[in-house]
PDB file of C-alpha atoms in Angstrom:
ATOM      1  CA  UNK A   6     148.456 191.066 125.822  1.00  0.00           C
ATOM      2  CA  UNK A   7     148.103 194.365 127.674  1.00  0.00           C
ATOM      3  CA  UNK A   8     150.595 196.954 128.908  1.00  0.00           C
ATOM      4  CA  UNK A   9     150.107 199.767 131.448  1.00  0.00           C
ATOM      5  CA  UNK A  10     149.666 203.221 129.970  1.00  0.00           C
ATOM      6  CA  UNK A  11     150.845 205.170 133.001  1.00  0.00           C
ATOM      7  CA  UNK A  12     151.559 208.765 132.021  1.00  0.00           C
ATOM      8  CA  UNK A  13     152.303 207.947 128.392  1.00  0.00           C
ATOM      9  CA  UNK A  14     151.658 210.728 125.909  1.00  0.00           C
ATOM     10  CA  UNK A  15     148.558 209.823 123.834  1.00  0.00           C
ATOM     11  CA  UNK A  16     150.269 210.968 120.642  1.00  0.00           C
ATOM     12  CA  UNK A  17     153.263 208.727 121.378  1.00  0.00           C
ATOM     13  CA  UNK A  18     150.949 205.785 122.062  1.00  0.00           C
ATOM     14  CA  UNK A  19     149.127 206.342 118.775  1.00  0.00           C
ATOM     15  CA  UNK A  20     152.450 206.522 116.928  1.00  0.00           C
ATOM     16  CA  UNK A  21     153.636 203.291 118.582  1.00  0.00           C
ATOM     17  CA  UNK A  22     150.426 201.481 117.670  1.00  0.00           C
ATOM     18  CA  UNK A  23     150.520 202.673 114.059  1.00  0.00           C
ATOM     19  CA  UNK A  24     154.128 201.557 113.673  1.00  0.00           C
ATOM     20  CA  UNK A  25     153.461 198.154 115.267  1.00  0.00           C
ATOM     21  CA  UNK A  26     150.499 197.535 112.957  1.00  0.00           C
ATOM     22  CA  UNK A  27     152.446 198.692 109.912  1.00  0.00           C
ATOM     23  CA  UNK A  28     155.369 196.399 110.750  1.00  0.00           C
ATOM     24  CA  UNK A  29     153.107 193.401 111.288  1.00  0.00           C
ATOM     25  CA  UNK A  30     153.780 193.064 115.012  1.00  0.00           C
ATOM     26  CA  UNK A  31     150.124 193.460 116.054  1.00  0.00           C
ATOM     27  CA  UNK A  32     146.728 193.659 114.378  1.00  0.00           C
ATOM     28  CA  UNK A  33     145.044 196.165 116.670  1.00  0.00           C
ATOM     29  CA  UNK A  34     145.295 198.034 119.978  1.00  0.00           C
ATOM     30  CA  UNK A  35     142.575 199.424 122.230  1.00  0.00           C
ATOM     31  CA  UNK A  36     142.657 201.365 125.474  1.00  0.00           C
ATOM     32  CA  UNK A  37     140.949 199.518 128.321  1.00  0.00           C
ATOM     33  CA  UNK A  38     140.980 201.657 131.455  1.00  0.00           C
ATOM     34  CA  UNK A  39     144.620 202.400 132.253  1.00  0.00           C
ATOM     35  CA  UNK A  40     146.029 199.694 130.021  1.00  0.00           C
ATOM     36  CA  UNK A  41     146.657 199.288 126.322  1.00  0.00           C
ATOM     37  CA  UNK A  42     145.367 195.959 125.036  1.00  0.00           C
ATOM     38  CA  UNK A  43     147.335 194.622 122.060  1.00  0.00           C
ATOM     39  CA  UNK A  44     146.033 191.873 119.804  1.00  0.00           C
ATOM     40  CA  UNK A  45     147.762 189.832 117.124  1.00  0.00           C
ATOM     41  CA  UNK A  46     146.266 187.000 115.123  1.00  0.00           C
ATOM     42  CA  UNK A  47     148.028 183.702 114.726  1.00  0.00           C
ATOM     43  CA  UNK A  48     148.717 184.497 111.065  1.00  0.00           C
ATOM     44  CA  UNK A  49     150.197 187.903 111.894  1.00  0.00           C
ATOM     45  CA  UNK A  50     152.500 186.471 114.547  1.00  0.00           C
ATOM     46  CA  UNK A  51     153.901 183.699 112.364  1.00  0.00           C
ATOM     47  CA  UNK A  52     154.325 185.869 109.260  1.00  0.00           C
ATOM     48  CA  UNK A  53     156.702 188.265 111.007  1.00  0.00           C
ATOM     49  CA  UNK A  54     160.164 187.184 109.830  1.00  0.00           C
ATOM     50  CA  UNK A  55     162.304 188.820 112.500  1.00  0.00           C
ATOM     51  CA  UNK A  56     162.268 186.115 115.186  1.00  0.00           C
ATOM     52  CA  UNK A  57     163.150 183.381 112.692  1.00  0.00           C
ATOM     53  CA  UNK A  58     165.302 184.726 109.857  1.00  0.00           C
ATOM     54  CA  UNK A  59     169.008 185.047 110.606  1.00  0.00           C
ATOM     55  CA  UNK A  60     169.951 186.573 107.251  1.00  0.00           C
ATOM     56  CA  UNK A  61     168.462 189.312 105.036  1.00  0.00           C
ATOM     57  CA  UNK A  62     165.080 188.264 103.661  1.00  0.00           C
ATOM     58  CA  UNK A  63     164.519 187.798  99.941  1.00  0.00           C
ATOM     59  CA  UNK A  64     161.517 190.089 100.409  1.00  0.00           C
ATOM     60  CA  UNK A  65     163.825 193.093 100.680  1.00  0.00           C
ATOM     61  CA  UNK A  66     164.726 192.824  96.999  1.00  0.00           C
ATOM     62  CA  UNK A  67     163.029 195.505  94.841  1.00  0.00           C
ATOM     63  CA  UNK A  68     160.990 194.184  91.935  1.00  0.00           C
ATOM     64  CA  UNK A  69     162.948 194.225  88.683  1.00  0.00           C
ATOM     65  CA  UNK A  70     162.556 191.813  85.784  1.00  0.00           C
ATOM     66  CA  UNK A  71     165.036 189.875  83.717  1.00  0.00           C
ATOM     67  CA  UNK A  72     165.007 187.000  81.210  1.00  0.00           C
ATOM     68  CA  UNK A  73     166.412 183.509  81.731  1.00  0.00           C
ATOM     69  CA  UNK A  74     166.056 180.928  78.955  1.00  0.00           C
ATOM     70  CA  UNK A  75     163.102 182.854  77.560  1.00  0.00           C
ATOM     71  CA  UNK A  76     161.338 183.162  80.934  1.00  0.00           C
ATOM     72  CA  UNK A  77     160.616 186.674  82.246  1.00  0.00           C
ATOM     73  CA  UNK A  78     160.933 186.698  86.019  1.00  0.00           C
ATOM     74  CA  UNK A  79     161.998 188.901  88.942  1.00  0.00           C
ATOM     75  CA  UNK A  80     165.704 189.408  89.560  1.00  0.00           C
ATOM     76  CA  UNK A  81     166.530 187.151  92.502  1.00  0.00           C
ATOM     77  CA  UNK A  82     168.632 188.210  95.494  1.00  0.00           C
ATOM     78  CA  UNK A  83     172.044 186.645  96.077  1.00  0.00           C
ATOM     79  CA  UNK A  84     171.951 183.705  98.477  1.00  0.00           C
ATOM     80  CA  UNK A  85     173.511 184.687 101.818  1.00  0.00           C
ATOM     81  CA  UNK A  86     176.025 182.382 103.472  1.00  0.00           C
ATOM     82  CA  UNK A  87     175.792 180.814 106.902  1.00  0.00           C
ATOM     83  CA  UNK A  88     172.693 180.262 109.014  1.00  0.00           C
ATOM     84  CA  UNK A  89     169.533 181.467 107.288  1.00  0.00           C
ATOM     85  CA  UNK A  90     166.658 180.370 109.532  1.00  0.00           C
ATOM     86  CA  UNK A  91     166.376 178.940 113.040  1.00  0.00           C
ATOM     87  CA  UNK A  92     163.464 178.024 115.305  1.00  0.00           C
ATOM     88  CA  UNK A  93     163.251 176.080 118.515  1.00  0.00           C
ATOM     89  CA  UNK A  94     160.897 173.112 118.158  1.00  0.00           C
ATOM     90  CA  UNK A  95     159.426 172.313 121.586  1.00  0.00           C
ATOM     91  CA  UNK A  96     157.844 169.052 120.420  1.00  0.00           C
ATOM     92  CA  UNK A  97     161.318 167.550 119.868  1.00  0.00           C
ATOM     93  CA  UNK A  98     163.308 169.731 122.270  1.00  0.00           C
ATOM     94  CA  UNK A  99     165.760 170.876 119.581  1.00  0.00           C
ATOM     95  CA  UNK A 100     166.412 173.881 117.370  1.00  0.00           C
ATOM     96  CA  UNK A 101     165.805 173.364 113.657  1.00  0.00           C
ATOM     97  CA  UNK A 102     167.954 175.481 111.364  1.00  0.00           C
ATOM     98  CA  UNK A 103     168.781 175.907 107.693  1.00  0.00           C
ATOM     99  CA  UNK A 104     172.318 176.786 106.642  1.00  0.00           C
ATOM    100  CA  UNK A 105     173.560 177.592 103.158  1.00  0.00           C
ATOM    101  CA  UNK A 106     175.674 174.801 101.704  1.00  0.00           C
ATOM    102  CA  UNK A 107     179.405 175.240 102.210  1.00  0.00           C
ATOM    103  CA  UNK A 108     181.273 172.916  99.875  1.00  0.00           C
ATOM    104  CA  UNK A 109     184.276 172.440 102.167  1.00  0.00           C
ATOM    105  CA  UNK A 110     181.993 171.565 105.075  1.00  0.00           C
ATOM    106  CA  UNK A 111     179.171 169.697 103.382  1.00  0.00           C
ATOM    107  CA  UNK A 112     180.353 168.052 100.130  1.00  0.00           C
ATOM    108  CA  UNK A 113     181.462 164.759 101.704  1.00  0.00           C
ATOM    109  CA  UNK A 114     178.267 164.517 103.740  1.00  0.00           C
ATOM    110  CA  UNK A 115     176.138 165.270 100.676  1.00  0.00           C
ATOM    111  CA  UNK A 116     178.016 162.669  98.626  1.00  0.00           C
ATOM    112  CA  UNK A 117     177.540 160.038 101.327  1.00  0.00           C
ATOM    113  CA  UNK A 118     173.810 160.768 101.383  1.00  0.00           C
ATOM    114  CA  UNK A 119     173.475 160.665  97.596  1.00  0.00           C
ATOM    115  CA  UNK A 120     175.006 157.200  97.533  1.00  0.00           C
ATOM    116  CA  UNK A 121     172.545 155.733 100.023  1.00  0.00           C
ATOM    117  CA  UNK A 122     170.273 153.185  98.326  1.00  0.00           C
ATOM    118  CA  UNK A 123     167.039 154.787  99.567  1.00  0.00           C
ATOM    119  CA  UNK A 124     168.153 158.240  98.373  1.00  0.00           C
ATOM    120  CA  UNK A 125     169.519 157.034  95.036  1.00  0.00           C
ATOM    121  CA  UNK A 126     166.192 155.296  94.323  1.00  0.00           C
ATOM    122  CA  UNK A 127     164.505 158.693  93.932  1.00  0.00           C
ATOM    123  CA  UNK A 128     167.390 161.054  93.118  1.00  0.00           C
ATOM    124  CA  UNK A 129     169.300 158.655  90.832  1.00  0.00           C
ATOM    125  CA  UNK A 130     172.512 160.630  91.364  1.00  0.00           C
ATOM    126  CA  UNK A 131     175.071 158.223  92.730  1.00  0.00           C
ATOM    127  CA  UNK A 132     178.556 159.523  92.084  1.00  0.00           C
ATOM    128  CA  UNK A 133     181.965 160.531  93.339  1.00  0.00           C
ATOM    129  CA  UNK A 134     182.820 163.253  95.815  1.00  0.00           C
ATOM    130  CA  UNK A 135     184.123 165.429  92.969  1.00  0.00           C
ATOM    131  CA  UNK A 136     180.895 164.996  91.010  1.00  0.00           C
ATOM    132  CA  UNK A 137     178.759 165.888  93.997  1.00  0.00           C
ATOM    133  CA  UNK A 138     180.943 168.874  94.912  1.00  0.00           C
ATOM    134  CA  UNK A 139     180.549 170.120  91.333  1.00  0.00           C
ATOM    135  CA  UNK A 140     176.766 169.651  91.608  1.00  0.00           C
ATOM    136  CA  UNK A 141     176.655 171.791  94.768  1.00  0.00           C
ATOM    137  CA  UNK A 142     178.884 174.445  93.198  1.00  0.00           C
ATOM    138  CA  UNK A 143     176.523 174.622  90.234  1.00  0.00           C
ATOM    139  CA  UNK A 144     173.535 175.063  92.542  1.00  0.00           C
ATOM    140  CA  UNK A 145     175.293 177.787  94.541  1.00  0.00           C
ATOM    141  CA  UNK A 146     176.056 179.658  91.308  1.00  0.00           C
ATOM    142  CA  UNK A 147     172.448 179.412  90.074  1.00  0.00           C
ATOM    143  CA  UNK A 148     170.517 182.555  91.060  1.00  0.00           C
ATOM    144  CA  UNK A 149     167.186 180.739  91.046  1.00  0.00           C
ATOM    145  CA  UNK A 150     168.324 178.144  93.598  1.00  0.00           C
ATOM    146  CA  UNK A 151     169.437 178.183  97.223  1.00  0.00           C
ATOM    147  CA  UNK A 152     170.919 174.880  98.444  1.00  0.00           C
ATOM    148  CA  UNK A 153     170.862 174.389 102.224  1.00  0.00           C
ATOM    149  CA  UNK A 154     171.590 171.788 104.852  1.00  0.00           C
ATOM    150  CA  UNK A 155     169.018 171.193 107.576  1.00  0.00           C
ATOM    151  CA  UNK A 156     170.203 170.808 111.159  1.00  0.00           C
ATOM    152  CA  UNK A 157     168.695 169.854 114.474  1.00  0.00           C
ATOM    153  CA  UNK A 158     170.919 171.615 117.000  1.00  0.00           C
ATOM    154  CA  UNK A 159     174.390 170.891 115.562  1.00  0.00           C
ATOM    155  CA  UNK A 160     173.516 167.662 113.742  1.00  0.00           C
ATOM    156  CA  UNK A 161     173.085 167.890 109.946  1.00  0.00           C
ATOM    157  CA  UNK A 162     170.334 165.590 108.734  1.00  0.00           C
ATOM    158  CA  UNK A 163     169.092 166.610 105.281  1.00  0.00           C
ATOM    159  CA  UNK A 164     169.593 168.554 102.079  1.00  0.00           C
ATOM    160  CA  UNK A 165     167.046 171.162 100.984  1.00  0.00           C
ATOM    161  CA  UNK A 166     167.211 172.724  97.523  1.00  0.00           C
ATOM    162  CA  UNK A 167     164.926 175.757  97.315  1.00  0.00           C
ATOM    163  CA  UNK A 168     164.105 177.203  93.905  1.00  0.00           C
ATOM    164  CA  UNK A 169     162.049 179.972  92.323  1.00  0.00           C
ATOM    165  CA  UNK A 170     159.527 178.289  90.057  1.00  0.00           C
ATOM    166  CA  UNK A 171     159.035 181.041  87.451  1.00  0.00           C
ATOM    167  CA  UNK A 172     162.391 180.334  85.770  1.00  0.00           C
ATOM    168  CA  UNK A 173     162.632 176.677  86.739  1.00  0.00           C
ATOM    169  CA  UNK A 174     162.161 173.657  84.476  1.00  0.00           C
ATOM    170  CA  UNK A 175     158.746 173.305  86.158  1.00  0.00           C
ATOM    171  CA  UNK A 176     157.431 176.625  84.789  1.00  0.00           C
ATOM    172  CA  UNK A 177     156.246 175.347  81.367  1.00  0.00           C
ATOM    173  CA  UNK A 178     153.935 172.853  83.060  1.00  0.00           C
ATOM    174  CA  UNK A 179     151.706 175.324  84.932  1.00  0.00           C
ATOM    175  CA  UNK A 180     150.852 179.018  85.304  1.00  0.00           C
ATOM    176  CA  UNK A 181     153.796 179.982  87.507  1.00  0.00           C
ATOM    177  CA  UNK A 182     153.562 183.235  89.455  1.00  0.00           C
ATOM    178  CA  UNK A 183     156.530 185.545  90.028  1.00  0.00           C
ATOM    179  CA  UNK A 184     157.260 184.385  93.569  1.00  0.00           C
ATOM    180  CA  UNK A 185     156.109 180.768  93.570  1.00  0.00           C
ATOM    181  CA  UNK A 186     158.748 178.710  95.311  1.00  0.00           C
ATOM    182  CA  UNK A 187     159.583 175.034  95.193  1.00  0.00           C
ATOM    183  CA  UNK A 188     161.731 172.510  96.979  1.00  0.00           C
ATOM    184  CA  UNK A 189     163.751 169.353  96.373  1.00  0.00           C
ATOM    185  CA  UNK A 190     164.884 167.480  99.457  1.00  0.00           C
ATOM    186  CA  UNK A 191     166.512 164.391 100.826  1.00  0.00           C
ATOM    187  CA  UNK A 192     166.837 163.163 104.385  1.00  0.00           C
ATOM    188  CA  UNK A 193     170.270 161.641 104.808  1.00  0.00           C
ATOM    189  CA  UNK A 194     170.044 160.772 108.496  1.00  0.00           C
ATOM    190  CA  UNK A 195     167.136 158.384 108.945  1.00  0.00           C
ATOM    191  CA  UNK A 196     166.925 159.168 112.668  1.00  0.00           C
ATOM    192  CA  UNK A 197     165.107 162.345 111.676  1.00  0.00           C
ATOM    193  CA  UNK A 198     162.245 160.639 109.847  1.00  0.00           C
ATOM    194  CA  UNK A 199     160.192 159.804 112.950  1.00  0.00           C
ATOM    195  CA  UNK A 200     156.738 161.392 113.136  1.00  0.00           C
ATOM    196  CA  UNK A 201     157.659 164.158 115.591  1.00  0.00           C
ATOM    197  CA  UNK A 202     160.886 165.179 113.868  1.00  0.00           C
ATOM    198  CA  UNK A 203     159.274 164.866 110.432  1.00  0.00           C
ATOM    199  CA  UNK A 204     156.569 167.362 111.350  1.00  0.00           C
ATOM    200  CA  UNK A 205     159.087 169.647 113.043  1.00  0.00           C
ATOM    201  CA  UNK A 206     161.394 170.013 110.067  1.00  0.00           C
ATOM    202  CA  UNK A 207     158.531 170.272 107.567  1.00  0.00           C
ATOM    203  CA  UNK A 208     157.066 173.012 109.760  1.00  0.00           C
ATOM    204  CA  UNK A 209     160.361 174.889 109.685  1.00  0.00           C
ATOM    205  CA  UNK A 210     160.993 174.427 105.970  1.00  0.00           C
ATOM    206  CA  UNK A 211     157.539 175.600 104.862  1.00  0.00           C
ATOM    207  CA  UNK A 212     157.556 178.470 107.348  1.00  0.00           C
ATOM    208  CA  UNK A 213     160.932 179.632 106.040  1.00  0.00           C
ATOM    209  CA  UNK A 214     159.744 179.626 102.435  1.00  0.00           C
ATOM    210  CA  UNK A 215     156.836 181.924 103.263  1.00  0.00           C
ATOM    211  CA  UNK A 216     158.482 184.327 105.737  1.00  0.00           C
ATOM    212  CA  UNK A 217     161.551 184.809 103.541  1.00  0.00           C
ATOM    213  CA  UNK A 218     159.416 186.458 100.843  1.00  0.00           C
ATOM    214  CA  UNK A 219     155.980 187.937 101.689  1.00  0.00           C
ATOM    215  CA  UNK A 220     155.148 188.027  97.976  1.00  0.00           C
ATOM    216  CA  UNK A 221     155.281 184.223  97.851  1.00  0.00           C
ATOM    217  CA  UNK A 222     151.661 183.080  97.739  1.00  0.00           C
ATOM    218  CA  UNK A 223     152.216 179.462  96.690  1.00  0.00           C
ATOM    219  CA  UNK A 224     154.686 176.690  97.315  1.00  0.00           C
ATOM    220  CA  UNK A 225     155.015 173.986  94.690  1.00  0.00           C
ATOM    221  CA  UNK A 226     156.511 170.538  94.462  1.00  0.00           C
ATOM    222  CA  UNK A 227     156.986 167.917  91.768  1.00  0.00           C
ATOM    223  CA  UNK A 228     157.621 164.570  93.482  1.00  0.00           C
ATOM    224  CA  UNK A 229     157.889 161.441  91.400  1.00  0.00           C
ATOM    225  CA  UNK A 230     154.432 159.939  91.061  1.00  0.00           C
ATOM    226  CA  UNK A 231     155.492 156.639  92.628  1.00  0.00           C
ATOM    227  CA  UNK A 232     156.732 158.402  95.782  1.00  0.00           C
ATOM    228  CA  UNK A 233     153.330 157.626  97.262  1.00  0.00           C
ATOM    229  CA  UNK A 234     154.159 158.065 100.945  1.00  0.00           C
ATOM    230  CA  UNK A 235     155.777 161.440 100.352  1.00  0.00           C
ATOM    231  CA  UNK A 236     152.811 162.722  98.348  1.00  0.00           C
ATOM    232  CA  UNK A 237     150.336 161.457 100.946  1.00  0.00           C
ATOM    233  CA  UNK A 238     152.259 163.248 103.677  1.00  0.00           C
ATOM    234  CA  UNK A 239     152.294 166.471 101.649  1.00  0.00           C
ATOM    235  CA  UNK A 240     148.502 166.230 101.397  1.00  0.00           C
ATOM    236  CA  UNK A 241     148.291 165.914 105.183  1.00  0.00           C
ATOM    237  CA  UNK A 242     150.411 169.046 105.492  1.00  0.00           C
ATOM    238  CA  UNK A 243     147.946 171.020 103.367  1.00  0.00           C
ATOM    239  CA  UNK A 244     149.278 170.596  99.830  1.00  0.00           C
ATOM    240  CA  UNK A 245     146.940 169.472  97.084  1.00  0.00           C
ATOM    241  CA  UNK A 246     147.781 167.790  93.794  1.00  0.00           C
ATOM    242  CA  UNK A 247     146.982 170.139  90.937  1.00  0.00           C
ATOM    243  CA  UNK A 248     147.743 167.573  88.241  1.00  0.00           C
ATOM    244  CA  UNK A 249     150.081 164.831  87.074  1.00  0.00           C
ATOM    245  CA  UNK A 250     152.507 165.535  84.241  1.00  0.00           C
ATOM    246  CA  UNK A 251     155.565 164.163  82.469  1.00  0.00           C
ATOM    247  CA  UNK A 252     159.038 165.572  82.955  1.00  0.00           C
ATOM    248  CA  UNK A 253     161.627 164.169  80.518  1.00  0.00           C
ATOM    249  CA  UNK A 254     163.064 162.067  83.355  1.00  0.00           C
ATOM    250  CA  UNK A 255     159.979 161.195  85.421  1.00  0.00           C
ATOM    251  CA  UNK A 256     156.218 161.317  85.741  1.00  0.00           C
ATOM    252  CA  UNK A 257     155.448 163.747  88.545  1.00  0.00           C
ATOM    253  CA  UNK A 258     152.643 165.119  90.675  1.00  0.00           C
ATOM    254  CA  UNK A 259     152.380 168.912  90.780  1.00  0.00           C
ATOM    255  CA  UNK A 260     151.629 169.710  94.425  1.00  0.00           C
ATOM    256  CA  UNK A 261     150.612 173.163  95.682  1.00  0.00           C
ATOM    257  CA  UNK A 262     150.371 174.821  99.107  1.00  0.00           C
ATOM    258  CA  UNK A 263     148.617 178.203  99.418  1.00  0.00           C
ATOM    259  CA  UNK A 264     149.967 180.847 101.796  1.00  0.00           C
ATOM    260  CA  UNK A 265     146.558 181.407 103.388  1.00  0.00           C
ATOM    261  CA  UNK A 266     146.155 177.690 104.022  1.00  0.00           C
ATOM    262  CA  UNK A 267     149.517 177.479 105.735  1.00  0.00           C
ATOM    263  CA  UNK A 268     149.099 180.386 108.122  1.00  0.00           C
ATOM    264  CA  UNK A 269     145.431 179.729 108.874  1.00  0.00           C
ATOM    265  CA  UNK A 270     145.555 175.988 109.451  1.00  0.00           C
ATOM    266  CA  UNK A 271     149.083 174.621 109.756  1.00  0.00           C
ATOM    267  CA  UNK A 272     150.109 173.530 113.259  1.00  0.00           C
ATOM    268  CA  UNK A 273     153.100 175.728 114.062  1.00  0.00           C
ATOM    269  CA  UNK A 274     154.088 174.903 117.658  1.00  0.00           C
TER     270      UNK A 274
END
């Protein structure tokens, strides 16, 4: 990209360039004749949170430590309400968004999804509306979790439960870093499991997890080991399986995605 310099004051141009580089808008700028040529790498462009985040980023939280169940970890920011992330997905012609769970709005939908046979097979949490509303309330009150509903345009299609790994039940099973982040999910509306929509919402979910907190260098998952298709798809996305291990309730694969891998190689349309 290039812009005309015109009669711009050289000192003002230098100040603009320095600010743009510092804020992660561009990588470099050079004068070419009477124009200023601006360059930004793919990774720089996609790591800038401002076009995508609709709520304050977790990355704005100063680093302070606390203890939870014997785990020392950073104090986590409160989960904002409403729409958190949104991005238009040209490959499906719809906007993908993540919205914080609202119990009045989402509890019945969540309960219906949890009682689907294909969801219950992996989540094993069939129950009543009251039980599922209590589950969501517990997640909303837990500082290390952020429960959200995924939408395409105005259609809710899935539940996404983001968590900080350092103080999670996963932490004893690997060397968790301060800002490692994980995810539990279910897709309630099967219309959104086609190849194009699948890639679109995965693209949005993973992108959100990295741009929300620039100190997050790894994403982790712990799918049940017999969820073979899910694990295979995660590998295609760029995750790798670090190891297999035993939770009290399941044997799981510990899957990992590195920040550099995501921004250097992931297809973000």
